[in-house]
XYZ file of C-alpha atoms in Angstrom:
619
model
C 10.036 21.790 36.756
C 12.855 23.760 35.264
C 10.962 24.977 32.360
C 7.738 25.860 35.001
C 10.186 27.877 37.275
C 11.658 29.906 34.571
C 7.790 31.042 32.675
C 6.869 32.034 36.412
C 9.972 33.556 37.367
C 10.669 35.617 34.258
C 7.209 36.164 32.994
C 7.538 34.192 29.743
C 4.721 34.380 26.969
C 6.484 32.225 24.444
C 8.940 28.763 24.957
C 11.005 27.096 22.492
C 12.532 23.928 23.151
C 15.824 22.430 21.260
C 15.750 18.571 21.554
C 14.813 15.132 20.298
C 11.919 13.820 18.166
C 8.686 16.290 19.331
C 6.797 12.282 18.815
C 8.997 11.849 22.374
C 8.477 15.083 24.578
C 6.170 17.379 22.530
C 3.328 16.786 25.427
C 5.676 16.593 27.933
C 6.406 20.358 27.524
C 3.136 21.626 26.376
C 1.889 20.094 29.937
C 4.918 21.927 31.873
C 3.414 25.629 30.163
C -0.435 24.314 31.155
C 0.661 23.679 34.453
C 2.836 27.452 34.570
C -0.397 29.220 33.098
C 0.503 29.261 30.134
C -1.299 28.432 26.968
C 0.193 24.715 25.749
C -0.266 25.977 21.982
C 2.531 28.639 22.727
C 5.076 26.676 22.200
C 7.742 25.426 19.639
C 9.576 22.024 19.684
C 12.678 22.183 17.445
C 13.941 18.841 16.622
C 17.884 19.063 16.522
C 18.414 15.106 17.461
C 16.956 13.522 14.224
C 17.028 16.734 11.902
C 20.703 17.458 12.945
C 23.147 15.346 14.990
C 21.981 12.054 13.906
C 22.500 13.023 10.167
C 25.176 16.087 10.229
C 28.911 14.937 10.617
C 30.494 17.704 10.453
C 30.357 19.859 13.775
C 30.741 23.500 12.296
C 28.100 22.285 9.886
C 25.731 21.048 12.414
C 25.980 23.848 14.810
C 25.207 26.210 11.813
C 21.677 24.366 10.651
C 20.829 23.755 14.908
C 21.066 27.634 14.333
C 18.843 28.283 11.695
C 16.190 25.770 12.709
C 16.074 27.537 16.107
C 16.208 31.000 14.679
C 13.276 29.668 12.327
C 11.007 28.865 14.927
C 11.788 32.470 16.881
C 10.051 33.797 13.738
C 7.340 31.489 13.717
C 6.539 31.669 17.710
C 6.041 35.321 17.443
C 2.755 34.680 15.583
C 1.917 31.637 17.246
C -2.167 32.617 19.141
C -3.563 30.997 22.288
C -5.574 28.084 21.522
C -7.974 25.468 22.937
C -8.467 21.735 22.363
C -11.388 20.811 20.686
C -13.682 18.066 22.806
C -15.628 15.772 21.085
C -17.932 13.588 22.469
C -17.729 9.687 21.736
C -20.993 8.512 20.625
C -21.415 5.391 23.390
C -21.153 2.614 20.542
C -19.020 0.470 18.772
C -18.788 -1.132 15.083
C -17.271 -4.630 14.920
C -16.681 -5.393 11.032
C -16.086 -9.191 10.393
C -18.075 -11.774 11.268
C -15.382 -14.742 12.252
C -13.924 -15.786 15.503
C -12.089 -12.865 16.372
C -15.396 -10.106 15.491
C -17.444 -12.501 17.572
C -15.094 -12.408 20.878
C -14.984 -8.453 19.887
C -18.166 -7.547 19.835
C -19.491 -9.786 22.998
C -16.293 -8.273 25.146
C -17.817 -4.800 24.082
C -21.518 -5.829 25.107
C -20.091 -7.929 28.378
C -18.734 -4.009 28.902
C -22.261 -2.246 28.561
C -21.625 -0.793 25.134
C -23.750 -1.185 21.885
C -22.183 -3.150 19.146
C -22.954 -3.330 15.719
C -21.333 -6.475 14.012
C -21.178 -6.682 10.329
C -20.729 -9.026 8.323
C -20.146 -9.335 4.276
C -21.018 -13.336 3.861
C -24.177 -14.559 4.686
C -23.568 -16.066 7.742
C -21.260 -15.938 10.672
C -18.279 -17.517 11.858
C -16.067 -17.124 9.319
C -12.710 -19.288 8.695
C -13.379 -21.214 12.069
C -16.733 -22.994 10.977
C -14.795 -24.690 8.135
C -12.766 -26.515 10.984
C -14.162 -29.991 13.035
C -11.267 -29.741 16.060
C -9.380 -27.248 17.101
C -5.592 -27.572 18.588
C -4.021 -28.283 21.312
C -7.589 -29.165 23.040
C -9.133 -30.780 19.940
C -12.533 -29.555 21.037
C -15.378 -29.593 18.543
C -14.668 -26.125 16.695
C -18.153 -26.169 15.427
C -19.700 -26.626 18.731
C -17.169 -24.164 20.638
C -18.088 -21.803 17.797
C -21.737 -22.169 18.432
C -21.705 -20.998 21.929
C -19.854 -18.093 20.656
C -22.469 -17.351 18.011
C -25.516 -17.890 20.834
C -23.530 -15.245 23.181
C -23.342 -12.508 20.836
C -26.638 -12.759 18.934
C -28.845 -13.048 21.921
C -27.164 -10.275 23.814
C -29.433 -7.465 23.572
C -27.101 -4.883 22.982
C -25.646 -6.759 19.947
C -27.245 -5.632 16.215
C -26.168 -8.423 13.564
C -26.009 -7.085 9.771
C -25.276 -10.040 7.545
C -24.432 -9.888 3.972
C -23.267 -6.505 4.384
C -20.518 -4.697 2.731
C -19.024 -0.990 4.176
C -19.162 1.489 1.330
C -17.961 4.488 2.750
C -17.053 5.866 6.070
C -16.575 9.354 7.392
C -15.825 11.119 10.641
C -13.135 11.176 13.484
C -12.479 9.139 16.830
C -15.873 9.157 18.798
C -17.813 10.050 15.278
C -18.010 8.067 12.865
C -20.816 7.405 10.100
C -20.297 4.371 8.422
C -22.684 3.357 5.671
C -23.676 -0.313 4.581
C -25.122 -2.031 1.914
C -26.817 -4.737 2.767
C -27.753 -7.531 -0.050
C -31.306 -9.125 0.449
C -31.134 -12.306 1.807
C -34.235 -13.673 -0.179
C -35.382 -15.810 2.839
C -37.071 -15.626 6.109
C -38.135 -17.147 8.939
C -41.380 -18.381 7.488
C -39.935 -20.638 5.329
C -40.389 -24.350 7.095
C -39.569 -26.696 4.733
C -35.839 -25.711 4.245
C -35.054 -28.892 2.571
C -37.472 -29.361 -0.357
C -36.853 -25.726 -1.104
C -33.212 -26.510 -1.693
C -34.241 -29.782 -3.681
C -35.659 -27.996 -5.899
C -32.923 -25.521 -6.945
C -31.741 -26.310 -10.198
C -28.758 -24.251 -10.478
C -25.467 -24.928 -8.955
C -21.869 -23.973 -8.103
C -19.451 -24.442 -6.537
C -19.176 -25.008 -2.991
C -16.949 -22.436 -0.780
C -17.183 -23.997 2.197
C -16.076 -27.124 0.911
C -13.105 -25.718 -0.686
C -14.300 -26.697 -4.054
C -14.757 -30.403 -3.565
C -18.082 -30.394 -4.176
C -21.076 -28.365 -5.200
C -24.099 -26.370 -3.836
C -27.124 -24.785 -4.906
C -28.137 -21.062 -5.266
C -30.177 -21.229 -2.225
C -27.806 -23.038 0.159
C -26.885 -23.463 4.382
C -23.307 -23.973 4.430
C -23.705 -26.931 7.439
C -26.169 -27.703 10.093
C -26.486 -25.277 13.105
C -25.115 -22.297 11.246
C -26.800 -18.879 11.954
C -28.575 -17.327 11.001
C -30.370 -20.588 11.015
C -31.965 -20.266 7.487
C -31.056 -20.424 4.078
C -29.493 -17.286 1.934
C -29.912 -16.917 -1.888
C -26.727 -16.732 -3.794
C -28.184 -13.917 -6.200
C -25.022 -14.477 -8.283
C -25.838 -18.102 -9.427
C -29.751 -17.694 -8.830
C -31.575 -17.207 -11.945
C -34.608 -16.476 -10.222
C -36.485 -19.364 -12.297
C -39.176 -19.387 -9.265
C -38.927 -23.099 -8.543
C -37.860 -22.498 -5.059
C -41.169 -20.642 -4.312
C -43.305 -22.748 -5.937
C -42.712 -26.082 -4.066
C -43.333 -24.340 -0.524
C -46.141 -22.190 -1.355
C -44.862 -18.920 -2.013
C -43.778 -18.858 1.759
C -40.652 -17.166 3.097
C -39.272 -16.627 0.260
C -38.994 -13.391 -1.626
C -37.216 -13.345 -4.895
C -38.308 -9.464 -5.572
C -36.173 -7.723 -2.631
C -33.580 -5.341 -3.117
C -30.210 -4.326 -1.242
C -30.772 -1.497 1.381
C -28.469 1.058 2.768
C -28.541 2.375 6.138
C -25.923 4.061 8.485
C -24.161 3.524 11.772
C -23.452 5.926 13.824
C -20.241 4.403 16.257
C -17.523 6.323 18.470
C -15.079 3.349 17.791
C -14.462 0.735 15.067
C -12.762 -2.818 15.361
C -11.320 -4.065 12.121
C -11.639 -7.728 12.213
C -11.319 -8.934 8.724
C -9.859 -12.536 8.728
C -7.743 -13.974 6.419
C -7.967 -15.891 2.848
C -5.694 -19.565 2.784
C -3.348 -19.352 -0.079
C -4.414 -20.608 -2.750
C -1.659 -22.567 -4.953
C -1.081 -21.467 -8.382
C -1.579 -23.871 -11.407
C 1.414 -26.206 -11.739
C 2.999 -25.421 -7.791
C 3.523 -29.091 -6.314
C 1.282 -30.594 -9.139
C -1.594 -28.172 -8.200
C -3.989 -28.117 -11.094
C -2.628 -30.513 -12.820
C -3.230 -34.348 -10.654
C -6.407 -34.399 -9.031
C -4.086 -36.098 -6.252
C -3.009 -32.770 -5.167
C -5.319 -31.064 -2.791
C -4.832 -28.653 0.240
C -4.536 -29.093 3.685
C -7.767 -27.104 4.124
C -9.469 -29.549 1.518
C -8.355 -32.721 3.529
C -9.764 -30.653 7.121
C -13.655 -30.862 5.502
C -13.042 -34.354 3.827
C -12.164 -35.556 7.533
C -15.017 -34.099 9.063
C -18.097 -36.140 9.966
C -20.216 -33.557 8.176
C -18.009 -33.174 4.977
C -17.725 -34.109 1.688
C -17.445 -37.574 2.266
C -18.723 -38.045 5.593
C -15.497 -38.246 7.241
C -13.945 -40.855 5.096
C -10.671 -40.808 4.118
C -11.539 -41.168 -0.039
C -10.398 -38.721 -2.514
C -11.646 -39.274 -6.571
C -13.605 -42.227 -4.731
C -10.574 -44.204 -4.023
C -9.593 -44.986 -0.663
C -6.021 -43.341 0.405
C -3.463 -45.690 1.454
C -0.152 -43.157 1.600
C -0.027 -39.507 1.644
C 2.739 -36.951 1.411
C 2.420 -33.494 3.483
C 4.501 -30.671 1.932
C 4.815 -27.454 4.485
C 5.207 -24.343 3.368
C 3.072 -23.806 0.163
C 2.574 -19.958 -0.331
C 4.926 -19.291 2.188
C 8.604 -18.528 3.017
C 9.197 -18.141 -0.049
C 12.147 -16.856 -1.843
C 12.434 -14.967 -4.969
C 13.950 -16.837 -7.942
C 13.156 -19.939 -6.691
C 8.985 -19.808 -6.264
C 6.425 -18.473 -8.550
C 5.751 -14.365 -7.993
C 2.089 -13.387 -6.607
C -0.166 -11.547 -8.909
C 1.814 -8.245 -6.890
C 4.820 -9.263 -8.065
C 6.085 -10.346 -5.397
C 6.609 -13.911 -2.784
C 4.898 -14.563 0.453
C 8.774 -14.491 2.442
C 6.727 -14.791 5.370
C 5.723 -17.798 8.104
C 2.254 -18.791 8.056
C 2.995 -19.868 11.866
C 0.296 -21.768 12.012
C 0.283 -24.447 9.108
C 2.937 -26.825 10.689
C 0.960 -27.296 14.184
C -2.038 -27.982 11.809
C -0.500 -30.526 9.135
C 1.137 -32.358 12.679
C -2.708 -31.950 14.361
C -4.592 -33.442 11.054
C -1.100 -36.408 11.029
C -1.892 -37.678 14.247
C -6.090 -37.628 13.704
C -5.037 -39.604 10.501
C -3.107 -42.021 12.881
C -5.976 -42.348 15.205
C -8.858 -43.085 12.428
C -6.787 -44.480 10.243
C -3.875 -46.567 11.659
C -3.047 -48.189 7.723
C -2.235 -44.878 5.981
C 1.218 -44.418 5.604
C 2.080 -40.380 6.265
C 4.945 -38.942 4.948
C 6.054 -35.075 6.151
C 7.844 -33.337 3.521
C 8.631 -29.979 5.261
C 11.655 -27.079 5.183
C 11.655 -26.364 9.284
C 8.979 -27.421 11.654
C 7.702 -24.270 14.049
C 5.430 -25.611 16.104
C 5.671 -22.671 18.355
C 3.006 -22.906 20.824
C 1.815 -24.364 24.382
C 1.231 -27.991 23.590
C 1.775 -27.700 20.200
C 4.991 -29.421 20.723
C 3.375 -32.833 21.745
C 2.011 -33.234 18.027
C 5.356 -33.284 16.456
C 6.272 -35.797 19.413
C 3.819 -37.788 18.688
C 3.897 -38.056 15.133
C 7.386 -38.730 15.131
C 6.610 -41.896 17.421
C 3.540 -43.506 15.614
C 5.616 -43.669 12.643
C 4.774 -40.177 10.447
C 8.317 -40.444 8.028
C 9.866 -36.918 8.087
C 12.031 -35.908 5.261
C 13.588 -32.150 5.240
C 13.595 -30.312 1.997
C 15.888 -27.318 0.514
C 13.477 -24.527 0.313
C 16.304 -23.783 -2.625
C 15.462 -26.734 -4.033
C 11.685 -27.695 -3.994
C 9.876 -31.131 -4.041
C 8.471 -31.860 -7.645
C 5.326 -33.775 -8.050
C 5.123 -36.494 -10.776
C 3.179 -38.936 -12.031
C 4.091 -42.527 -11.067
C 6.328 -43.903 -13.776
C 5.725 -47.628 -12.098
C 2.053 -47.602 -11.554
C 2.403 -48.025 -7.910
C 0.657 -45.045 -7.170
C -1.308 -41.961 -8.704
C 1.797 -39.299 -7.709
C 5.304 -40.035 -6.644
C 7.232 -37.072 -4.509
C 10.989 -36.527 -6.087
C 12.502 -34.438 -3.001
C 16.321 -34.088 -2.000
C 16.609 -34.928 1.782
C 18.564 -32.885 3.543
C 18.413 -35.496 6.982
C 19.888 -38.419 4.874
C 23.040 -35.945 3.373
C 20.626 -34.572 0.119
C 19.873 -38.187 -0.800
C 17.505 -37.681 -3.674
C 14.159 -39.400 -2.697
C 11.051 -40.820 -4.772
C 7.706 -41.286 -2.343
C 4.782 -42.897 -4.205
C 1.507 -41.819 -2.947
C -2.248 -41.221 -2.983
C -2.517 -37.935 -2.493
C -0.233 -35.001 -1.740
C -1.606 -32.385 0.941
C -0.321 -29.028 0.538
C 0.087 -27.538 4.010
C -0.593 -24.007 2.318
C -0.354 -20.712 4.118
C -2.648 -17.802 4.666
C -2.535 -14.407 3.138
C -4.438 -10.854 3.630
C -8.261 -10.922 3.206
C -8.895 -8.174 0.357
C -9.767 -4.890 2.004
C -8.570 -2.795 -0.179
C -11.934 -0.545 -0.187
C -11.371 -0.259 3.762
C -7.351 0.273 3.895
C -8.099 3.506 1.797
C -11.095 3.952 3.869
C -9.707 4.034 7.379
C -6.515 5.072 6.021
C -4.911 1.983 7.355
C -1.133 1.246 7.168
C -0.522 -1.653 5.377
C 2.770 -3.760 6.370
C 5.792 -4.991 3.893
C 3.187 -8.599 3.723
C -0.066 -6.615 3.107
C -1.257 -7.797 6.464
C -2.718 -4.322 8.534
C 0.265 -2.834 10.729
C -0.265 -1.744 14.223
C 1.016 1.227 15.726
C 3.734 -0.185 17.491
C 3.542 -4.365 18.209
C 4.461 -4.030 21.448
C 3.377 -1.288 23.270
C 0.450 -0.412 20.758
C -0.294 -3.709 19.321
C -4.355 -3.430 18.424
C -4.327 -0.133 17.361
C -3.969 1.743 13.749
C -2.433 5.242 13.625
C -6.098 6.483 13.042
C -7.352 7.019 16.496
C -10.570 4.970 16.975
C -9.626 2.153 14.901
C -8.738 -0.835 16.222
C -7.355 -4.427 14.814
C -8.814 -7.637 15.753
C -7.205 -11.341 14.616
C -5.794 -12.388 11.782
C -5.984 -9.058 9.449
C -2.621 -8.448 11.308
C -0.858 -11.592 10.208
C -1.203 -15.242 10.507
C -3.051 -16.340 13.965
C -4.812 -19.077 15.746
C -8.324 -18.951 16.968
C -6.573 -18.607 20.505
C -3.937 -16.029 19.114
C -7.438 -14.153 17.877
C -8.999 -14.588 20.710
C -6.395 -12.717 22.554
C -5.967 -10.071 20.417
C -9.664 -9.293 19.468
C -10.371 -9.373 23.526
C -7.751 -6.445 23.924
C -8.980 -4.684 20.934
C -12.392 -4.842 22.931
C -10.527 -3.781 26.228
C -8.817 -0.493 24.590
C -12.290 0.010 22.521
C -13.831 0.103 25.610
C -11.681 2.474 27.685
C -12.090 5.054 24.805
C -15.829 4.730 24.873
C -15.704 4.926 28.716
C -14.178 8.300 28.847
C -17.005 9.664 26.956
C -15.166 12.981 25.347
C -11.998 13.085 23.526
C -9.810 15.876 23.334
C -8.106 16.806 20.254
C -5.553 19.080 18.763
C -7.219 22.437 18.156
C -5.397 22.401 14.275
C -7.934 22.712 11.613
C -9.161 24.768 9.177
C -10.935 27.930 8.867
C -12.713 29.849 6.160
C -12.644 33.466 5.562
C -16.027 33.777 4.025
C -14.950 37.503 3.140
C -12.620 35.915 0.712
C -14.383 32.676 -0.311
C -15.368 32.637 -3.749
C -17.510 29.370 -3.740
C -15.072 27.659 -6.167
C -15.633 24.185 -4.091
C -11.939 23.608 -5.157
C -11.920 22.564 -1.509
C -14.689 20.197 -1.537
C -13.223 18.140 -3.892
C -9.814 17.595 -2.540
C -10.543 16.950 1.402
C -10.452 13.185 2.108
C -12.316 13.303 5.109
C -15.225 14.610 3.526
C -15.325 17.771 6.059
C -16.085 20.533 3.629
C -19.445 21.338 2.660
C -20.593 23.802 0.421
C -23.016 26.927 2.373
C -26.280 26.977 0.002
C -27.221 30.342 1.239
C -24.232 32.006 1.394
C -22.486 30.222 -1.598
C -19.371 29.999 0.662
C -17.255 27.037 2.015
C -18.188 25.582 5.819
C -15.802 23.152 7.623
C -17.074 20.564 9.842
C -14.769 20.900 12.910
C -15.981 17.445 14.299
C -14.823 15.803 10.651
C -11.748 18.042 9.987
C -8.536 16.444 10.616
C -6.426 19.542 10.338
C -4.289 17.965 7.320
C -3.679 21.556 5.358
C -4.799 19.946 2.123
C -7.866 22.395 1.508
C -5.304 25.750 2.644
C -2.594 24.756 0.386
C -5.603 24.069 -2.885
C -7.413 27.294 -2.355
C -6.969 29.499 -4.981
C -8.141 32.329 -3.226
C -6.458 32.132 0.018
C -9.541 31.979 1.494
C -8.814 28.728 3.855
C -6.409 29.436 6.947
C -4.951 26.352 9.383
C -4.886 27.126 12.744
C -1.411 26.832 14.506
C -0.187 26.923 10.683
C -1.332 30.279 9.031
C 0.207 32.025 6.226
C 2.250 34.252 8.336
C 3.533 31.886 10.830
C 4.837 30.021 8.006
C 6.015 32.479 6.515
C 7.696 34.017 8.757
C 9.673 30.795 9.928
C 10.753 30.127 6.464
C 12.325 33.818 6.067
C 14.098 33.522 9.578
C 15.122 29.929 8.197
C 16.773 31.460 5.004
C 17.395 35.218 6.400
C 21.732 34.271 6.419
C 21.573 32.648 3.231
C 19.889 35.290 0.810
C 21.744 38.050 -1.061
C 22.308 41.346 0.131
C 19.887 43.930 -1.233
C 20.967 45.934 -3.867
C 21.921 50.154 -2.660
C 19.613 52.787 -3.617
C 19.856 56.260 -4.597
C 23.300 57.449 -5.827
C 25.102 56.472 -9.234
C 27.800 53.800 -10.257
C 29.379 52.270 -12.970
């Protein structure tokens, strides 16, 4: 109220304002001018918290830069010209891109909402991470059946275009407009082909299976399991030789070994990143891995007791039945350097998978349930079974006889073969719960309760410009008070490309990313910061210096005129194209070459040296 009363009172044309962080209060004051008449844009926030009494000790000291900086900014207001937001309208759709749980509660939020989704996805089918499960914690519902229903809301609703098998390969534009183009890999098959079956009989080439984890094989024209969706089979164009054999034995029907990939573009006002996760794969030699065939993952021994797996839900690994089995937590994560094996980066997954205990206790007690004989031991450094109900596993376990030993994550369990024959592996692990009594536990099979890291997304981080945390996992904007949104306005974070999540953890999250989506869509204009760029086409000399360094793709090049034109809907005002131009041709607005200037001279007018006297003679 202050600052209105005094641009009323005194007739002000200019305000300057000598305080904290501008992030804080910037808006705060440029509202107070808006609301006295005056234009917001005439206005300077000098920062003398942060810039000055946060890192200057010395009083005299401090007092002399708070000086300067405000004296600089009396030299740039002077120059400082009325402007006006910019309002862009949001194009009334959204893009979803991933295909998993958390894309799927996404993009039917956004439809539920009235909005037009787009859902992309790079594999050929949906569902991602989730479909590979057969019960889910703490309900143990049928995932595949919970993930059905899922599929059947989003791909019936008709606001809801599904793109399978597509990958993003570039992306331009600003909050409300964005063009995002896709390339989208044939999938060889369609819905004329009825005899599914014999067409897959017939395949002759093979590899290996991804949904399976590698335990067993598939061929080139595969359906991961029953009931996926799309409901048909996809040609893996990497193993598929295109012998023809396929065709042959139904006819030449539904099948099409002659299509290409196609690109097309989608026009969206908002984009939800929700790109999964990858399950850490162990290195050769980490607990054994590689080297016994005893040693699988805890992602392996998920599809080998499923019903629908490997081996029908049978509890057989190398065709022998499993008697004992050792669970060691914490394999590819919490890790400490020195002491585990560095990443291809260089560096060890330090952090908690969170969700890898809950799930080696949940797959412990199933064991107990189908198979009462199997002795389970639980090899693990802490046990963070953090959520509602999650508890009871642990409980349970510890009752129905799973044997808990505690490890040194200093110290890690080795894996051996069995010098007495007793069984395939033996365990050597110091227990820290019986005072680091060194411990042998002969087994059938060690599971590795491994962790998860980052799905690659490299292309997309640069893309979108994403900030990428100390783990590689996406970072929010703030993870409380922001905690589904990336500093580029219009982006939004869904699941597990954040960090290590449950489906119901995913669920969450990708419903509020759908929420805030939403509300930005709703609004139907955005206003933004009138700061961009403008071309002097006097002075432009067509050198398309400009084109060439602008990362958002703004610039174009005038074919008529030979001179450079900005796209103010695509410009992001970053200054990269004014400071390049060799011919001063490219001015920022709120930044020009004389408001700059003229704050840097103000900035250094104490501390140059006197001019030198004219006229007259001297020594």
């Amino acid at each position: 109220m202050l600052i209105e009363e005094k641009i009323r009172e005194l007739g002000l044309n200019r305000v300057i304002v000598a305080a904290c962080s501008p992030t804080l209060h910037q808006l705060t004051f440029r509202r107070a001018l808006s609301r006295a008449g005056l234009n917001q844009y005439l206005f300077e926030h000098v920062n003398i918290r942060e810039q000055v009494s946060w890192v200057v000790e010395d009083k005299a000291a401090a007092t002399l830069k708070a000086t300067r900086l405000v004296r600089a900014a009396v030299g740039r207001i002077r120059h400082l010209q009325p402007l006006a937001k910019r309002r862009i309208m949001i194009h009334p759709s959204a893009l979803v891109i991933g295909g998993g749980v958390a894309g799927l509660v996404a993009t039917r939020d956004l439809a539920k909402r009235g909005m037009r989704v787009t859902l992309v996805e790079n594999t050929p089918f949906l569902g991602g991470r989730m479909a590979q499960l057969y019960t889910l914690f703490p309900s143990n519902e049928d995932a595949k059946e919970l993930l059905g229903k899922l599929i059947a809301e989003v791909v019936h609703h008709p606001l809801v275009t599904v793109h399978t098998g597509a990958q993003v390969m570039s992306s331009s534009g600003i909050v409300g407009d964005f063009r995002t183009r896709l390339r989208i890999s044939p999938r060889g098959v369609d819905k004329r082909l009825t005899q599914v079956g014999i067409a897959m009989a017939a395949c002759p080439e093979e590899t290996i299976s991804e949904y399976n984890f590698g335990l067993t094989r598939r061929k080139a024209i595969y359906m991961p399991y029953p009931g996926c969706w799309p409901q048909m089979p996809a040609i893996d164009w990497r193993s598929c030789t295109k012998c023809g054999k396929c065709l042959s034995v139904v006819g030449g029907k539904g099948i099409d070994l002659s299509q290409e990939p196609q690109e097309i573009e989608i026009h969206s006002g908002v984009i939800v990143l929700a790109t999964g996760y990858d399950p850490y794969e162990p290195m050769f030699g980490e607990y054994g891995s590689g080297i016994f065939p005893e040693v699988i993952t805890l992602q392996q021994l998920i599809r080998i007791l499923d019903p629908e797996g490997p081996t029908a839900g049978q509890l057989v690994l190398n065709g022998r039945p499993v008697k004992s089995m050792a669970f060691i937590h914490c394999a590819g994560a919490r890790q400490y350097e020195g002491i585990n094996m560095p990443q291809p980066s260089g560096k060890v997954n330090d952090y908690c998978a969170r969700t890898c205990c809950t799930a080696t206790l949940h797959q412990a007690n199933e064991i107990i349930d189908r198979f009462p004989d199997v002795v389970i031991y639980d090899i693990y450094q802490d046990i963070r079974t953090y959520g509602r109900g999650h508890e009871n596993y642990y409980e349970r376990a510890s009752e129905r006889g799973v044997r808990f030993i505690r490890y040194d994550p200093r110290r890690l369990p080795k894996v051996r073969h069995d010098p007495r024959g007793e069984r395939p592996v033996v365990v050597m692990v110091q227990d820290l719960l019986t005072n680091r009594l060194d411990v042998e536990v002969p087994v059938d099979v060690v599971v590795l309760a491994t962790g998860v890291i980052p799905h690659d997304i490299s292309e997309l981080v640069d893309m979108y410009k994403c900030a990428v945390g100390y783990d590689s996992f996406l970072l929010e904007v703030h993870p409380k008070l922001r905690p589904v949104e990336l500093a580029v306005s219009g982006v939004f974070l869904a699941g597990s490309c954040q960090g290590p999540m449950d489906i119901t953890e995913c669920s969450a999250a990708a419903a509020a990313a759908a929420s805030k989506a939403a509300a930005l869509i709703a609004q139907g204009q955005v206003e933004m910061d009138p700061f961009i760029a403008r071309v002097n086409e006097d002075r432009c000399s067509g050198c398309q210096t400009c084109l060439t360094v602008c990362p958002y793709e703004a610039i174009t090049r005038d074919p008529r005129k030979g001179v450079a034109v900005i796209n103010e809907a695509l410009c992001t005002g970053c200054g990269t194209c004014a400071a390049t131009c060799p011919s001063n041709a490219i001015q920022q607005f709120g930044f020009t070459d004389t408001q700059v200037m003229a704050e840097v001279e103000m900035l250094l007018a104490d501390m140059m040296p006197a001019p030198l006297p004219t006229g007259g003679s001297h020594e």
